[in-house]
Amino acid sequence: MEFYSLLLIALALSLDAFGVSLCIGLNRTIKRKNKIQFMTSFGFFQFFFAISGAYAGFLFNRYIASVPEMAGGALILIIGILMLKDGLKSKEACLIIKPGMVMVLGVSVSIDALVIGFTTLNNIKSNLNVLYSTLFIGVTTFLISLFAFLISRYLRKIHIISKYADYIGGVILIIFGIKMMLF
């Protein structure tokens, strides 16, 4: 997989974490250690689900049935549409932080990485390249979350910004899905 495509995938996957991080960062009661826990959780689960999906997709393609590029592209397109639909729903202004929420939010913003790994990353020929690609996705998510926390202190008065992350991620995944199906 070329770097440009991997970067787009990593950015699209990390935008859920960006939106959640921005929302959490807008809450003045959240401490620095909580923000670090959230960033680490988001990055880890993006990596873990992407690599799990890649190996599950490889095993599925090898031992059950090969999923053609058209089906993978269609699935990514559907995920992009669902992200757009999720962006249209009204959401609370900010999340209530409770014990265990770090894990729950880490998993919830990373489910799409499992699908991307299953449909896209399973075609990478080398195990080392799969590891590098999924690590890149995890690190990108960590850094995007860090960026969201940094800018959230300047954007505390604008609560609607986190809503746009779903739109941007959805559009990027739709474009990537169409690219996979047509090219």
Coordinates of N, CA and C in Angstrom, one line a residue:
M1 N 0.9 -1.2 0.0 CA 0.0 0.0 0.0 C 0.9 1.2 0.0
E2 N 0.6 2.2 -0.8 CA 1.4 3.4 -0.9 C 1.1 4.3 0.3
F3 N 2.1 5.1 0.6 CA 2.0 6.0 1.8 C 0.8 6.9 1.8
Y4 N 0.5 7.5 0.6 CA -0.6 8.4 0.5 C -1.9 7.8 0.9
S5 N -2.2 6.6 0.4 CA -3.4 5.9 0.8 C -3.4 5.5 2.3
L6 N -2.3 5.1 2.8 CA -2.2 4.8 4.2 C -2.4 6.0 5.1
L7 N -1.9 7.1 4.7 CA -2.1 8.4 5.4 C -3.5 8.8 5.4
L8 N -4.2 8.7 4.3 CA -5.6 9.0 4.2 C -6.4 8.1 5.1
I9 N -6.1 6.8 5.1 CA -6.8 5.9 6.0 C -6.6 6.2 7.4
A10 N -5.4 6.5 7.8 CA -5.0 6.8 9.2 C -5.7 8.1 9.6
L11 N -5.8 9.1 8.8 CA -6.4 10.3 9.1 C -7.9 10.1 9.2
A12 N -8.5 9.4 8.3 CA -10.0 9.1 8.4 C -10.3 8.4 9.6
L13 N -9.6 7.3 9.9 CA -9.9 6.5 11.1 C -9.7 7.4 12.4
S14 N -8.7 8.3 12.4 CA -8.4 9.0 13.6 C -9.4 10.2 13.9
L15 N -10.2 10.5 12.9 CA -11.1 11.6 13.1 C -12.2 11.4 14.1
D16 N -12.6 10.1 14.3 CA -13.5 9.8 15.4 C -12.9 10.2 16.7
A17 N -11.7 9.7 16.9 CA -10.9 10.0 18.1 C -10.7 11.5 18.3
F18 N -10.5 12.2 17.1 CA -10.4 13.7 17.2 C -11.6 14.3 17.7
G19 N -12.8 13.9 17.2 CA -14.0 14.5 17.7 C -14.3 14.2 19.2
V20 N -14.0 13.0 19.6 CA -14.2 12.7 21.0 C -13.2 13.4 21.9
S21 N -11.9 13.5 21.4 CA -10.9 14.2 22.2 C -11.2 15.7 22.3
L22 N -11.7 16.2 21.2 CA -12.1 17.6 21.2 C -13.2 17.9 22.2
C23 N -14.2 17.0 22.2 CA -15.3 17.1 23.2 C -14.8 17.0 24.6
I24 N -14.0 16.0 24.9 CA -13.4 15.8 26.2 C -12.6 17.0 26.6
G25 N -11.8 17.5 25.7 CA -10.9 18.7 26.0 C -11.7 19.9 26.2
L26 N -12.9 20.0 25.7 CA -13.7 21.2 26.0 C -14.2 21.3 27.4
N27 N -14.2 20.1 28.1 CA -14.6 20.0 29.5 C -13.5 20.5 30.4
R28 N -13.7 21.6 31.1 CA -12.6 22.2 31.9 C -12.2 21.3 33.1
T29 N -13.0 20.3 33.5 CA -12.7 19.5 34.7 C -11.7 18.3 34.4
I30 N -11.5 18.1 33.1 CA -10.6 16.9 32.8 C -9.1 17.3 33.0
K31 N -8.5 16.4 33.7 CA -7.0 16.6 34.1 C -6.1 16.1 33.0
R32 N -4.9 16.5 33.0 CA -3.9 16.1 32.0 C -3.7 14.6 32.0
K33 N -3.6 13.9 33.1 CA -3.4 12.5 33.1 C -4.6 11.7 32.5
N34 N -5.8 12.3 32.6 CA -7.0 11.7 31.9 C -6.8 11.8 30.4
K35 N -6.4 13.0 29.9 CA -6.2 13.2 28.5 C -5.1 12.2 28.0
I36 N -4.0 12.0 28.7 CA -3.0 11.1 28.3 C -3.6 9.7 28.2
Q37 N -4.4 9.3 29.2 CA -5.1 8.0 29.1 C -5.9 7.8 27.9
F38 N -6.7 8.8 27.6 CA -7.6 8.8 26.4 C -6.8 8.7 25.1
M39 N -5.7 9.5 25.0 CA -4.9 9.5 23.8 C -4.3 8.1 23.6
T40 N -3.7 7.5 24.7 CA -3.1 6.2 24.6 C -4.1 5.1 24.3
S41 N -5.3 5.2 24.9 CA -6.4 4.2 24.6 C -6.8 4.3 23.1
F42 N -7.0 5.5 22.6 CA -7.4 5.7 21.2 C -6.4 5.1 20.3
G43 N -5.1 5.5 20.5 CA -4.0 5.0 19.6 C -3.9 3.5 19.7
F44 N -3.9 2.9 20.9 CA -3.7 1.5 21.1 C -4.8 0.7 20.4
F45 N -6.1 1.1 20.6 CA -7.2 0.3 20.0 C -7.3 0.5 18.5
Q46 N -6.9 1.7 18.0 CA -6.8 1.8 16.5 C -5.8 0.8 16.0
F47 N -4.6 0.7 16.6 CA -3.6 -0.2 16.2 C -4.1 -1.6 16.3
F48 N -4.6 -2.0 17.5 CA -5.0 -3.4 17.8 C -6.1 -3.8 16.9
F49 N -7.1 -3.0 16.7 CA -8.2 -3.4 15.8 C -7.8 -3.5 14.3
A50 N -6.9 -2.6 13.9 CA -6.4 -2.6 12.5 C -5.6 -3.9 12.3
I51 N -4.7 -4.2 13.2 CA -3.9 -5.4 13.0 C -4.7 -6.7 13.1
S52 N -5.7 -6.7 14.1 CA -6.6 -7.9 14.2 C -7.4 -8.1 12.9
G53 N -7.9 -7.0 12.4 CA -8.7 -7.0 11.2 C -7.9 -7.5 10.0
A54 N -6.7 -7.0 9.9 CA -5.8 -7.4 8.8 C -5.5 -8.9 8.8
Y55 N -5.2 -9.5 10.0 CA -5.0 -10.9 10.1 C -6.2 -11.7 9.9
A56 N -7.3 -11.2 10.4 CA -8.6 -11.9 10.2 C -9.0 -11.9 8.8
G57 N -8.8 -10.8 8.1 CA -9.1 -10.7 6.7 C -8.2 -11.6 5.8
F58 N -6.9 -11.7 6.2 CA -6.0 -12.6 5.5 C -6.4 -14.0 5.7
L59 N -6.8 -14.4 6.9 CA -7.2 -15.8 7.1 C -8.5 -16.1 6.4
F60 N -9.4 -15.1 6.4 CA -10.7 -15.3 5.7 C -10.5 -15.5 4.2
N61 N -9.6 -14.6 3.6 CA -9.4 -14.7 2.2 C -8.6 -16.0 1.8
R62 N -7.8 -16.4 2.7 CA -7.0 -17.6 2.4 C -7.8 -18.9 2.6
Y63 N -8.6 -19.0 3.6 CA -9.2 -20.3 4.0 C -10.7 -20.4 3.7
I64 N -11.4 -19.3 3.5 CA -12.8 -19.3 3.3 C -13.2 -18.9 1.9
A65 N -13.0 -17.6 1.7 CA -13.3 -17.1 0.3 C -12.6 -15.7 0.2
S66 N -12.2 -15.5 -1.0 CA -11.5 -14.2 -1.3 C -12.5 -13.1 -1.5
V67 N -12.3 -12.0 -0.8 CA -13.1 -10.9 -0.8 C -12.5 -10.0 -1.9
P68 N -13.2 -9.8 -3.0 CA -12.7 -8.9 -4.1 C -12.6 -7.5 -3.6
E69 N -11.8 -6.7 -4.4 CA -11.6 -5.3 -4.1 C -13.0 -4.6 -4.1
M70 N -13.8 -5.0 -5.0 CA -15.1 -4.3 -5.2 C -15.9 -4.4 -3.8
A71 N -15.9 -5.6 -3.2 CA -16.7 -5.8 -2.0 C -16.0 -5.0 -0.9
G72 N -14.7 -4.9 -0.8 CA -14.0 -4.1 0.2 C -14.3 -2.7 0.0
G73 N -14.2 -2.2 -1.2 CA -14.5 -0.8 -1.5 C -16.0 -0.4 -1.1
A74 N -16.9 -1.3 -1.4 CA -18.3 -1.1 -1.0 C -18.5 -1.0 0.5
L75 N -17.8 -1.9 1.2 CA -17.9 -1.9 2.7 C -17.3 -0.6 3.3
I76 N -16.2 -0.1 2.7 CA -15.6 1.1 3.2 C -16.6 2.3 2.9
L77 N -17.2 2.2 1.7 CA -18.1 3.3 1.3 C -19.3 3.3 2.3
I78 N -19.8 2.1 2.7 CA -20.9 2.1 3.6 C -20.5 2.6 5.0
I79 N -19.3 2.3 5.4 CA -18.8 2.9 6.7 C -18.7 4.4 6.6
G80 N -18.3 4.9 5.5 CA -18.2 6.4 5.3 C -19.6 7.0 5.4
I81 N -20.6 6.3 4.8 CA -22.0 6.8 4.8 C -22.5 6.8 6.3
L82 N -22.2 5.7 7.0 CA -22.6 5.6 8.4 C -22.0 6.7 9.3
M83 N -20.7 7.0 9.0 CA -20.1 8.1 9.7 C -20.8 9.4 9.4
L84 N -21.1 9.7 8.2 CA -21.9 10.9 7.8 C -23.2 10.9 8.6
K85 N -23.9 9.7 8.6 CA -25.2 9.6 9.2 C -25.0 9.9 10.7
D86 N -24.0 9.4 11.3 CA -23.7 9.6 12.7 C -23.4 11.1 13.0
G87 N -22.8 11.8 12.1 CA -22.6 13.2 12.3 C -23.9 14.0 12.2
L88 N -24.9 13.5 11.6 CA -26.2 14.2 11.5 C -27.0 14.1 12.8
K89 N -26.7 13.1 13.6 CA -27.5 12.9 14.8 C -27.1 14.0 15.8
S90 N -28.0 14.4 16.6 CA -27.7 15.4 17.6 C -27.0 14.7 18.8
K91 N -25.9 15.3 19.3 CA -25.1 14.7 20.3 C -25.1 15.6 21.5
E92 N -24.7 15.0 22.7 CA -24.6 15.8 23.9 C -23.4 16.8 23.6
A93 N -23.3 17.9 24.4 CA -22.3 18.8 24.2 C -20.9 18.2 24.6
C94 N -20.9 17.4 25.6 CA -19.7 16.8 26.0 C -20.0 15.4 26.8
L95 N -19.0 14.5 26.8 CA -19.2 13.2 27.4 C -19.0 13.3 28.9
I96 N -19.8 12.5 29.6 CA -19.6 12.4 31.0 C -18.5 11.4 31.3
I97 N -17.5 11.8 32.0 CA -16.3 11.0 32.2 C -16.6 10.1 33.5
K98 N -16.6 8.8 33.3 CA -16.8 7.9 34.4 C -15.7 6.9 34.4
P99 N -15.5 6.2 35.5 CA -14.4 5.1 35.5 C -14.7 4.1 34.4
G100 N -13.7 3.7 33.7 CA -13.9 2.7 32.6 C -14.2 3.3 31.3
M101 N -14.5 4.6 31.3 CA -14.8 5.3 30.0 C -13.7 5.3 29.0
V102 N -12.5 5.3 29.6 CA -11.3 5.3 28.7 C -11.3 4.1 27.8
M103 N -11.5 3.0 28.3 CA -11.6 1.7 27.5 C -12.8 1.7 26.6
V104 N -13.9 2.1 27.1 CA -15.2 2.1 26.3 C -15.0 3.0 25.1
L105 N -14.5 4.2 25.3 CA -14.4 5.2 24.2 C -13.2 4.7 23.3
G106 N -12.2 4.1 23.8 CA -11.1 3.6 23.0 C -11.6 2.6 22.0
V107 N -12.4 1.7 22.5 CA -13.0 0.6 21.6 C -14.0 1.2 20.6
S108 N -14.8 2.1 21.1 CA -15.9 2.6 20.3 C -15.4 3.5 19.1
V109 N -14.3 4.2 19.3 CA -13.8 5.0 18.2 C -12.9 4.2 17.3
S110 N -12.7 2.9 17.6 CA -11.7 2.1 16.8 C -12.4 1.0 16.1
I111 N -13.7 0.8 16.2 CA -14.3 -0.3 15.6 C -14.1 -0.3 14.0
D112 N -14.2 0.9 13.5 CA -14.0 1.0 12.0 C -12.6 0.6 11.6
A113 N -11.6 0.6 12.5 CA -10.3 0.2 12.1 C -10.2 -1.3 11.9
L114 N -11.1 -2.1 12.6 CA -11.2 -3.5 12.4 C -11.7 -3.8 11.0
V115 N -12.7 -3.1 10.5 CA -13.2 -3.3 9.2 C -12.2 -2.9 8.1
I116 N -11.5 -1.8 8.4 CA -10.5 -1.3 7.4 C -9.4 -2.4 7.3
G117 N -9.0 -2.9 8.5 CA -7.9 -3.9 8.5 C -8.4 -5.2 7.8
F118 N -9.6 -5.5 8.0 CA -10.2 -6.7 7.3 C -10.3 -6.6 5.8
T119 N -10.7 -5.4 5.3 CA -10.9 -5.2 3.9 C -9.7 -4.7 3.1
T120 N -8.9 -3.9 3.8 CA -7.8 -3.2 3.1 C -6.4 -3.7 3.4
L121 N -6.1 -3.8 4.7 CA -4.8 -4.1 5.1 C -4.4 -5.6 5.0
N122 N -5.4 -6.5 4.7 CA -5.0 -7.9 4.6 C -4.3 -8.2 3.3
N123 N -4.3 -7.3 2.3 CA -3.6 -7.5 1.1 C -2.1 -7.2 1.1
I124 N -1.7 -6.7 2.2 CA -0.2 -6.3 2.3 C 0.6 -7.6 2.4
K125 N 1.6 -7.7 1.6 CA 2.3 -9.0 1.4 C 3.2 -9.4 2.6
S126 N 3.8 -8.4 3.3 CA 4.7 -8.7 4.4 C 4.1 -8.5 5.7
N127 N 4.4 -9.4 6.7 CA 3.9 -9.2 8.0 C 4.5 -7.9 8.7
L128 N 5.7 -7.6 8.3 CA 6.4 -6.4 8.8 C 5.7 -5.2 8.3
N129 N 5.3 -5.2 7.0 CA 4.6 -4.0 6.5 C 3.2 -3.9 7.1
V130 N 2.5 -5.0 7.5 CA 1.3 -4.9 8.2 C 1.5 -4.3 9.6
L131 N 2.6 -4.7 10.2 CA 2.9 -4.1 11.6 C 3.2 -2.6 11.4
Y132 N 4.0 -2.3 10.5 CA 4.3 -0.8 10.3 C 3.1 0.0 10.0
S133 N 2.2 -0.6 9.1 CA 1.0 0.2 8.7 C 0.1 0.4 9.9
T134 N -0.1 -0.7 10.6 CA -1.1 -0.6 11.8 C -0.5 0.3 12.9
L135 N 0.8 0.2 13.1 CA 1.5 1.1 14.1 C 1.3 2.6 13.6
F136 N 1.5 2.8 12.3 CA 1.3 4.1 11.8 C -0.1 4.7 12.0
I137 N -1.1 3.8 11.9 CA -2.5 4.2 12.2 C -2.6 4.5 13.7
G138 N -2.1 3.7 14.5 CA -2.2 4.0 16.0 C -1.5 5.2 16.4
V139 N -0.3 5.5 15.9 CA 0.5 6.7 16.2 C -0.2 7.9 15.7
T140 N -0.7 7.8 14.4 CA -1.5 8.9 13.9 C -2.7 9.3 14.7
T141 N -3.4 8.3 15.2 CA -4.6 8.5 16.1 C -4.1 9.2 17.4
F142 N -3.0 8.7 17.9 CA -2.5 9.3 19.2 C -2.2 10.8 18.9
L143 N -1.5 11.1 17.8 CA -1.1 12.5 17.6 C -2.3 13.4 17.2
I144 N -3.3 12.8 16.5 CA -4.5 13.6 16.2 C -5.3 13.9 17.5
S145 N -5.3 12.9 18.4 CA -6.0 13.2 19.7 C -5.2 14.2 20.5
L146 N -3.9 14.2 20.5 CA -3.1 15.2 21.1 C -3.4 16.6 20.6
F147 N -3.4 16.6 19.2 CA -3.8 17.9 18.6 C -5.1 18.4 19.0
A148 N -6.1 17.5 19.1 CA -7.5 17.9 19.5 C -7.5 18.5 20.9
F149 N -6.7 17.8 21.8 CA -6.7 18.3 23.2 C -5.9 19.7 23.3
L150 N -4.9 19.8 22.4 CA -4.2 21.1 22.5 C -5.1 22.3 22.0
I151 N -5.8 22.0 20.9 CA -6.6 23.1 20.4 C -7.9 23.3 21.1
S152 N -8.4 22.3 21.9 CA -9.6 22.4 22.6 C -9.6 23.5 23.6
R153 N -8.4 23.8 24.2 CA -8.4 24.8 25.2 C -8.7 26.2 24.6
Y154 N -8.4 26.3 23.2 CA -8.7 27.6 22.6 C -10.1 27.6 22.0
L155 N -10.7 26.5 21.9 CA -12.1 26.4 21.3 C -13.2 26.0 22.3
R156 N -12.9 26.3 23.5 CA -13.9 25.8 24.6 C -15.2 26.5 24.4
K157 N -15.3 27.6 23.7 CA -16.6 28.3 23.6 C -17.4 27.8 22.4
I158 N -16.7 27.0 21.5 CA -17.4 26.5 20.3 C -17.6 25.0 20.4
H159 N -18.8 24.6 20.7 CA -19.1 23.2 21.0 C -19.5 22.4 19.8
I160 N -19.8 23.1 18.7 CA -20.2 22.4 17.5 C -19.1 21.8 16.6
I161 N -17.9 22.2 16.9 CA -16.7 21.7 16.1 C -16.6 20.2 16.1
S162 N -16.8 19.5 17.2 CA -16.6 18.1 17.3 C -17.5 17.4 16.3
K163 N -18.6 18.0 16.0 CA -19.6 17.3 15.1 C -19.0 17.2 13.7
Y164 N -18.2 18.1 13.2 CA -17.6 18.1 11.9 C -16.6 16.9 11.6
A165 N -16.1 16.4 12.7 CA -15.1 15.3 12.5 C -15.7 14.1 11.9
D166 N -17.0 13.8 12.2 CA -17.7 12.6 11.6 C -17.9 12.9 10.1
Y167 N -18.2 14.1 9.7 CA -18.5 14.4 8.3 C -17.2 14.3 7.5
I168 N -16.1 14.8 8.0 CA -14.8 14.7 7.3 C -14.4 13.3 7.2
G169 N -14.4 12.5 8.3 CA -14.0 11.1 8.2 C -14.9 10.3 7.3
G170 N -16.2 10.6 7.3 CA -17.1 9.9 6.4 C -16.8 10.2 4.9
V171 N -16.6 11.4 4.6 CA -16.3 11.8 3.2 C -15.0 11.2 2.7
I172 N -14.0 11.2 3.6 CA -12.7 10.6 3.2 C -12.9 9.1 2.9
L173 N -13.6 8.4 3.8 CA -13.9 6.9 3.6 C -14.7 6.7 2.4
I174 N -15.7 7.5 2.1 CA -16.5 7.3 0.9 C -15.6 7.5 -0.3
I175 N -14.8 8.5 -0.4 CA -13.9 8.7 -1.5 C -12.9 7.5 -1.7
F176 N -12.4 7.0 -0.5 CA -11.5 5.9 -0.6 C -12.2 4.6 -1.1
G177 N -13.4 4.4 -0.6 CA -14.2 3.3 -1.0 C -14.5 3.3 -2.5
I178 N -14.8 4.5 -3.0 CA -15.1 4.6 -4.5 C -13.8 4.4 -5.3
K179 N -12.7 4.9 -4.7 CA -11.4 4.6 -5.4 C -11.1 3.1 -5.5
M180 N -11.3 2.4 -4.4 CA -11.1 1.0 -4.4 C -12.0 0.2 -5.4
M181 N -13.2 0.7 -5.5 CA -14.1 0.0 -6.4 C -13.8 0.3 -7.9
L182 N -13.4 1.4 -8.2 CA -13.2 1.8 -9.6 C -11.8 1.7 -10.1
F183 N -10.8 1.7 -9.2 CA -9.4 1.7 -9.8 C -8.6 0.5 -9.2

